[in-house]
Amino acid sequence: MEKGKGVMGAGRRWAVDFSDNSTAPSSRDIPDPPGFTRASVDQDDSAVSRQKKDAEANWKAQKAWEVAQAPFKNLLMMGFMMWMAGSTVHLFSIGITFSALWQPISALQGVGKVFEPYKDNKVDLLGPKLLFIALNLGGLALGVWKLNTLGLLPTHASDWVSSLSPAQEVEYSGGGIPL
Amino acid sequence: MAIRSFLILFILFFFSSLNPILSLYEDQVGLVDWHQQYLGKVKQAVFHTHKTGRKRVVVSTEENVVASLDLRQGEIFWRHVLGSNDVIDGIDIALGKYVITLSSGGSILRAWNLPDGQMVWESSLRGPKHSKSLFLVRTNLKIEKDNIVIIFSNGRLNAVSCMDGEVLWEKDFEGESLKVQQVIQPPGSNLIYVVGFASSSLFEMYQINALNGELLKHESAAFSGGFLGEVSPVFSETVVALDSTGLILLTISFQNGKISFHQMPISNLVKDSFGPAKIIPSSVTGIFAIKMNAVTIVIRVKDESKLEVVEKTNHETSISDALSISEGQQAFALVQHASHEIHLRVKLAHNWDDNLLKESVKMDQHRGLVHKVYINNYIRTDKSYGFRALIVMEDHSLLLLQQGEIVWSREDGLASIIDVTTSELPVERDGVSVAKVEHNLFEWLKGHMLKLKGTLMLASPQDIAAIQSMRLKNSEKSKMTRDHNGFRKLLIVLTRAGKLFALHTGDGHIVWSHLLQSLQKSKVCQHPIGLNLYKWQVPHHHAMDENPSVLVIGKCGPSSDAPGALSFVDTYTGKELSSLSLVHSVAQVIPLPYTDSTEQCLHLLIDADKHAHLYPKTPEAISIFEREFSNIYWYSVEDDNGIIKGHALRGKCTGEVADEVCFETRELWSIVFPSESEKIIAAVTRKLNEVVHTQAKVIADQEVMYKYISRNLLFVATVALKGSVEIGSVTPEESWLVAYLIDTVTGRILHQVTHHGSQGPVHAVFSENWVVYHYFNLKAHRYEMSVIEIYDQSRADNKDVWKLVLGKHNLTSPISLYSRPDVITKSQSYFFTHSVKAIAVTSTTKGITSKQLLIGTIGDQVLALDKRFLDPRRTVNPTQAEKEEGIIPLIDSLPIIPQSYVTHALRVEGLRGIITVPAKLESTTLVFAHGVDLFFTQLAPSRTYDSLTDDFNYALLLITIVALLAAIFVTWTLSERKELQENWR
């Protein structure tokens, strides 16, 4: 995920669009030079540029899906780590559990940023985003489950009654062996 | 997997290291604990007359202690506590090197080495019947360099060799009704006279050869008037007795075997005589004393029968035994009490009119009257005789008087504590004077320099010793104000003498002492007995200006219908605020959980006629009481007829005792134990002031068990009638022990368990929802301890988390005991090595800290045992989850870890009770153990998790902080310089 993002970002820092195919001259500040007809250029390059654009969109979509699937590997690794950590509360297991909780949360916060490079009119990013979110939610669920198995979630009755003071008794009795 | 197993090992190690080890380091002894040694009320004192060596006095006491004291300071050289069933009858010094004691009703004779107190020999004496024990050691009775001791006990006269305790000869006196009164040995002869009464009107005299026990003569003579009480020997062949009416003095002489009586009505001697008299026995030749009501009359016997009154006084008088100062000369002391002073006179026996010594000594009124006096002589530098007197006061204290001054005093009343309570100290205010902390700046600086040296490990051995003594004498701990942690308190103790002491928990010094007026012998109250102490007023919140006070309850005489006596004592000053002589008796005292607007606690006193009397007698208290009237119950455990009865209040008293604060009661229920098979031997309830943190107990796998916590639970143990005797005299089939848990409001028996083949004595302690008891298992020939835990099953279905989260449950709402409880119990038994004298449990302010049992062992030490060892959920192989919960694998006996003796190397001789008081710091509890000795310490059952321990490495912390600061400063300057250089470039 990280790697792909880096490459894409570096490649797209700036771009000159040679295949400007807008046909409306009014959209530009500068009028077209005399003798220049936009239509003929369009006709010349349209086939090539469309091909190019399609390839790029495909590539973007493919990359987006790849990025979306990346948390899955993470999930597997986390699961393994959790199994290693055991079910008792100590430094190691707590560290792993909290990292398992923190990673999906931070990933979910940055969903937009992760898919920024693949933003394209032609690319449908909803699918990959949903998958990404779902996988991260899965990771989060795994973390919460781990937290629960460690007994750190107040899900049991015992967590709510452990400091319940004893009930008052209405009656009072005293006495004993006569002095 | 390897990592996981490693982790498990790590965790196990972690948990095992949590086991609290109570041991302390050598230099921690005496920091928070103190130990005081006492003797009890002195019954007899014998001075060591040996010319050389240290000056000593040997005493025997009512606590059955034999001790040798230093005459200069009153310190104990050595001491032996013989135990409560080995009562000392007499002591003496023989051969100048042995202390001879006669004990256990005249059946055990022991000799102790005088310098170091080691036992030299012991011999047991038996006889045909029970009788008075008489004891005679004479230096002039010699058989081949060996002194003999003449003992009359259990109807037999014995002569025992002083060297090895061998019985030389014995002679039985089997006369049916013969009551031997005196054994007289005339000085300078080998004869012994045994005189006594037979069938109330016959005087018998036996003359015996002291060397071989041969009966030389036996004479008897009848006196129609009969005899009363004791005889007092006046001469070697004359005794004085009283006739059965107590109005006529009889001089009985048996010279040359002829018995003759001379009668002398007391009214002839004393003009305004009133009432029957009593003879005060004395060993002074020719002089005896009688007592009529409060008047003491000293009478001299002239020749054979002439009696002459030499002194008649209204003051309390004590006469010492005779002290032979030179050949044929006897001296004795007379002590008289006059308000603020005591007058000591030493006279020669044959010369009443002259005093050898006359002194007046100022005496603290809180010591009461002089009870006994013993004198000893010494030779002054001008070769004249000087006398010192050892006196025993009414409050059981022991004082040495010499040259008109009190040389030393010992507060031996503290050896017989009846009851203990605690009181807070005053809050530190500007006005309240604080103990002098440091003498001057130089001392202060020196102290701190030493401490610094110690922490930096630069101190020399001398410095370390100085630091240690500074730590022990820390004035902080004996301050007279409240401290933040609640370690400093006052222990208010009531002694058998009716004296109240306040001891400071910091170092055990006596803050004040007060001889209670209500427990003093008076015309209305002939034999006052102190019973109990209760907290009467515990000011906090709005009544902060009042001083706290305690209520002392006593009664006049041992009978159950003797009228009661109350005293209210201010615990800051020790002043008796008021004292009351009650018209009714006191059978039960029930402290009620209600207080009035001045924070006075309401107390209900039940008399022998089952009327309830409310104290304080104020309208406010009555209105508070009437509000709760229908919810107050009381119960009585009648252990002699095996009945437990429950009562409720009915209404105001009617009839002759109509009183605003008197209430009638009615019987609600009774539990009758079959008298032929069960006998009540123990009844224990929870401590009234115990705080329980929670009703839930979380067990492995997040399950919850609800404790059945009730203030109204009573643990009762009964044994089979045959089993109520000593251990070893019944077979296992004949004896069983039944333990009951009884609800004292409804009389419902919640649990019952029978231990077959077991017997008492039972010692039990009840806390929270569990009871632990100790008994003897006849089948296994070992002591056992059992635990019963009670859980409330009706609450167990409160499992809905949402209801609990939202608080929609009724777990904390008030409950009535009439709603049928559904309880389950869990119990388990373990072997325990020791027999036990007392059991207590630690108590903390909030009840969060885990509990420890404090067991007073037979060796007079206090052992702390974790409650976790007495957990009925222990199994042989606990599961992983149970191990994590802290359950210890089950073994058949309870471990005794030598480091967990709270008393470390000390012994609390004659241990009777252990009291625990919570400190303000949740982790800490204060423990006070009393017997003949007193011991106090602080305990932290789960270690001090809420404060830094004493051995916290402050030096390391300090060094780290300093090093960090230095590093910050250095790096800051370096970076500044670098920045400057950068800017110049």
XYZ file of N, CA and C in Angstrom, chain B residues 617-715:
297
model
N -30.025 8.640 78.535
C -31.429 8.828 78.913
C -31.919 10.200 78.497
N -31.821 10.528 77.233
C -32.265 11.848 76.795
C -33.504 11.701 75.916
N -34.346 12.727 75.864
C -35.550 12.655 75.013
C -35.189 12.430 73.546
N -34.059 13.023 73.141
C -33.645 12.867 71.749
C -33.333 11.404 71.446
N -32.588 10.777 72.358
C -32.243 9.370 72.178
C -33.498 8.518 72.141
N -34.465 8.852 72.978
C -35.702 8.073 73.010
C -36.445 8.211 71.684
N -36.448 9.426 71.151
C -37.171 9.612 69.884
C -36.480 8.866 68.745
N -35.146 8.874 68.746
C -34.429 8.107 67.720
C -34.725 6.626 67.870
N -34.731 6.195 69.120
C -34.946 4.781 69.411
C -36.351 4.352 69.013
N -37.328 5.209 69.292
C -38.706 4.821 68.991
C -38.963 4.751 67.493
N -38.211 5.526 66.742
C -38.332 5.450 65.291
C -37.941 4.064 64.785
N -36.920 3.477 65.401
C -36.397 2.185 64.950
C -36.888 1.034 65.819
N -37.875 1.359 66.652
C -38.295 0.437 67.699
C -38.590 -0.976 67.192
N -39.348 -1.051 66.108
C -39.809 -2.368 65.652
C -38.712 -3.162 64.950
N -37.604 -2.511 64.653
C -36.555 -3.230 63.935
C -35.422 -3.682 64.839
N -35.577 -3.485 66.144
C -34.488 -3.856 67.054
C -34.843 -5.157 67.766
N -33.898 -6.072 67.700
C -34.078 -7.389 68.304
C -32.882 -7.673 69.182
N -32.999 -8.614 70.037
C -31.811 -9.073 70.767
C -31.930 -10.548 71.065
N -30.786 -11.176 71.264
C -30.776 -12.614 71.509
C -29.856 -12.909 72.679
N -30.085 -14.035 73.300
C -29.210 -14.438 74.406
C -28.797 -15.882 74.203
N -27.540 -16.135 74.435
C -27.015 -17.500 74.329
C -26.830 -18.001 75.747
N -27.702 -18.891 76.164
C -27.590 -19.426 77.529
C -26.808 -20.719 77.448
N -25.497 -20.587 77.654
C -24.653 -21.745 77.386
C -24.763 -22.823 78.455
N -25.237 -22.460 79.662
C -25.306 -23.511 80.686
C -26.513 -24.417 80.510
N -27.598 -23.931 79.906
C -28.694 -24.867 79.640
C -28.971 -25.078 78.156
N -28.072 -24.608 77.316
C -28.134 -24.956 75.903
C -29.316 -24.380 75.148
N -29.644 -23.125 75.412
C -30.766 -22.500 74.709
C -30.310 -21.172 74.113
N -30.718 -20.924 72.891
C -30.524 -19.601 72.314
C -31.906 -19.004 72.113
N -32.091 -17.804 72.656
C -33.419 -17.201 72.581
C -33.347 -15.885 71.840
N -34.367 -15.620 71.049
C -34.461 -14.345 70.355
C -35.600 -13.535 70.931
N -35.371 -12.242 71.043
C -36.384 -11.386 71.658
C -36.625 -10.159 70.790
N -37.822 -9.607 70.936
C -38.139 -8.319 70.323
C -38.621 -7.388 71.417
N -38.666 -6.107 71.116
C -39.125 -5.132 72.111
C -40.640 -5.020 72.040
N -41.246 -4.761 73.177
C -42.708 -4.758 73.203
C -43.303 -3.402 73.527
N -42.747 -2.706 74.458
C -43.349 -1.429 74.851
C -42.717 -0.963 76.129
N -43.173 0.152 76.629
C -42.579 0.699 77.848
C -42.858 -0.202 79.044
N -41.924 -0.130 79.993
C -42.071 -0.941 81.192
C -43.301 -0.495 81.973
N -43.910 -1.468 82.600
C -45.000 -1.150 83.511
C -44.579 -1.630 84.886
N -45.359 -1.299 85.876
C -45.055 -1.782 87.215
C -44.097 -0.863 87.939
N -43.355 -1.462 88.847
C -42.574 -0.641 89.775
C -41.369 0.006 89.106
N -40.913 -0.539 87.983
C -39.736 0.036 87.347
C -40.118 0.946 86.183
N -41.270 1.574 86.302
C -41.714 2.450 85.218
C -40.710 3.584 85.039
N -40.158 3.642 83.869
C -39.086 4.576 83.583
C -39.230 4.922 82.109
N -38.874 6.131 81.764
C -38.991 6.570 80.365
C -38.158 5.703 79.425
N -36.993 5.251 79.937
C -36.058 4.561 79.046
C -36.072 3.052 79.251
N -37.080 2.558 79.937
C -37.150 1.113 80.174
C -38.193 0.503 79.245
N -37.826 -0.611 78.628
C -38.730 -1.235 77.668
C -38.886 -2.713 77.991
N -40.105 -3.188 77.789
C -40.376 -4.612 77.979
C -39.959 -5.365 76.719
N -39.588 -6.618 76.890
C -39.268 -7.417 75.707
C -40.093 -8.690 75.720
N -40.242 -9.272 74.559
C -40.966 -10.549 74.486
C -40.117 -11.544 73.706
N -40.319 -12.809 74.043
C -39.518 -13.837 73.381
C -40.123 -14.155 72.028
N -39.288 -14.227 71.001
C -39.779 -14.515 69.659
C -39.554 -15.964 69.292
N -38.359 -16.409 69.503
C -38.015 -17.770 69.085
C -36.991 -18.319 70.049
N -36.830 -19.618 70.039
C -35.754 -20.206 70.828
C -35.262 -21.468 70.133
N -33.981 -21.679 70.254
C -33.373 -22.898 69.721
C -32.875 -23.670 70.926
N -33.429 -24.855 71.108
C -33.057 -25.642 72.283
C -32.186 -26.801 71.801
N -30.977 -26.844 72.289
C -30.099 -27.949 71.926
C -30.348 -29.085 72.896
N -30.406 -30.308 72.405
C -30.642 -31.434 73.327
C -29.540 -31.497 74.374
N -29.937 -31.356 75.622
C -28.936 -31.181 76.681
C -28.085 -32.427 76.857
N -28.622 -33.611 76.474
C -27.832 -34.821 76.696
C -26.798 -35.038 75.592
N -26.952 -34.355 74.465
C -25.998 -34.626 73.386
C -25.211 -33.395 72.930
N -25.690 -32.194 73.226
C -24.963 -31.031 72.729
C -24.801 -29.961 73.800
N -23.648 -29.374 73.814
C -23.347 -28.329 74.786
C -22.695 -27.178 74.024
N -23.200 -25.966 74.266
C -22.658 -24.810 73.541
C -21.276 -24.474 74.085
N -20.275 -24.425 73.213
C -18.948 -24.053 73.708
C -18.404 -22.790 73.048
N -19.028 -22.341 71.981
C -18.535 -21.098 71.375
C -19.673 -20.405 70.650
N -19.708 -19.101 70.735
C -20.680 -18.301 69.996
C -19.960 -17.043 69.528
N -19.922 -16.855 68.223
C -19.135 -15.752 67.667
C -19.971 -15.008 66.630
N -19.871 -13.680 66.659
C -20.523 -12.887 65.618
C -19.473 -12.030 64.925
N -19.960 -11.312 63.914
C -19.053 -10.377 63.236
C -18.778 -9.195 64.137
N -17.633 -8.568 63.913
C -17.342 -7.351 64.657
C -18.284 -6.255 64.184
N -18.772 -5.459 65.119
C -19.780 -4.460 64.781
C -19.279 -3.425 63.793
N -18.021 -3.028 63.957
C -17.527 -1.922 63.145
C -16.823 -2.391 61.881
N -17.009 -3.646 61.525
C -16.317 -4.151 60.339
C -16.927 -3.556 59.071
N -16.078 -3.121 58.164
C -16.538 -2.537 56.909
C -16.318 -3.559 55.800
N -17.346 -3.792 54.996
C -17.228 -4.704 53.865
C -17.297 -3.870 52.595
N -16.328 -4.065 51.739
C -16.262 -3.239 50.539
C -17.338 -3.620 49.532
N -17.491 -4.902 49.266
C -18.393 -5.303 48.202
C -19.153 -6.570 48.560
N -20.328 -6.715 47.944
C -21.102 -7.923 48.184
C -20.818 -8.983 47.139
N -20.090 -8.614 46.075
C -19.866 -9.568 44.995
C -18.462 -10.130 45.092
N -18.345 -11.367 44.718
C -17.025 -11.965 44.646
C -16.851 -12.473 43.226
N -15.858 -11.925 42.534
C -15.627 -12.320 41.151
C -14.704 -13.516 41.153
N -15.180 -14.587 40.541
C -14.348 -15.788 40.521
C -13.856 -16.013 39.101
N -13.147 -17.076 38.890
C -12.540 -17.343 37.581
C -13.605 -17.306 36.487
N -13.228 -16.960 35.283
C -14.109 -16.880 34.115
C -15.187 -15.820 34.291
N -14.870 -14.766 35.002
C -15.740 -13.602 35.116
C -17.077 -13.896 35.766
N -17.165 -15.025 36.455
C -18.424 -15.338 37.120
C -18.519 -14.521 38.412
N -19.732 -14.334 38.880
C -19.936 -13.580 40.119
C -20.641 -14.465 41.134
N -20.175 -14.391 42.354
C -20.912 -15.015 43.446
C -21.248 -13.881 44.409
N -22.468 -13.889 44.915
C -22.869 -12.833 45.838
C -22.704 -13.335 47.263
N -21.932 -12.573 48.035
C -21.707 -12.967 49.426
C -22.980 -12.715 50.222
N -23.242 -13.589 51.171
C -24.367 -13.348 52.069
C -23.812 -12.581 53.266
N -23.969 -11.272 53.196
C -23.387 -10.439 54.249
C -24.496 -9.953 55.161
N -24.425 -10.383 56.395
C -25.454 -9.977 57.345
C -24.794 -9.689 58.686
N -25.243 -8.611 59.315
C -24.735 -8.313 60.652
C -25.345 -9.241 61.691
N -26.416 -9.891 61.304
C -27.175 -10.647 62.287
C -26.954 -12.151 62.141
N -25.723 -12.522 61.924
C -25.411 -13.941 61.831
C -24.601 -14.333 63.059
N -24.916 -15.484 63.570
C -24.234 -15.968 64.767
C -23.679 -17.350 64.453
N -22.425 -17.539 64.783
C -21.821 -18.862 64.655
C -21.836 -19.501 66.032
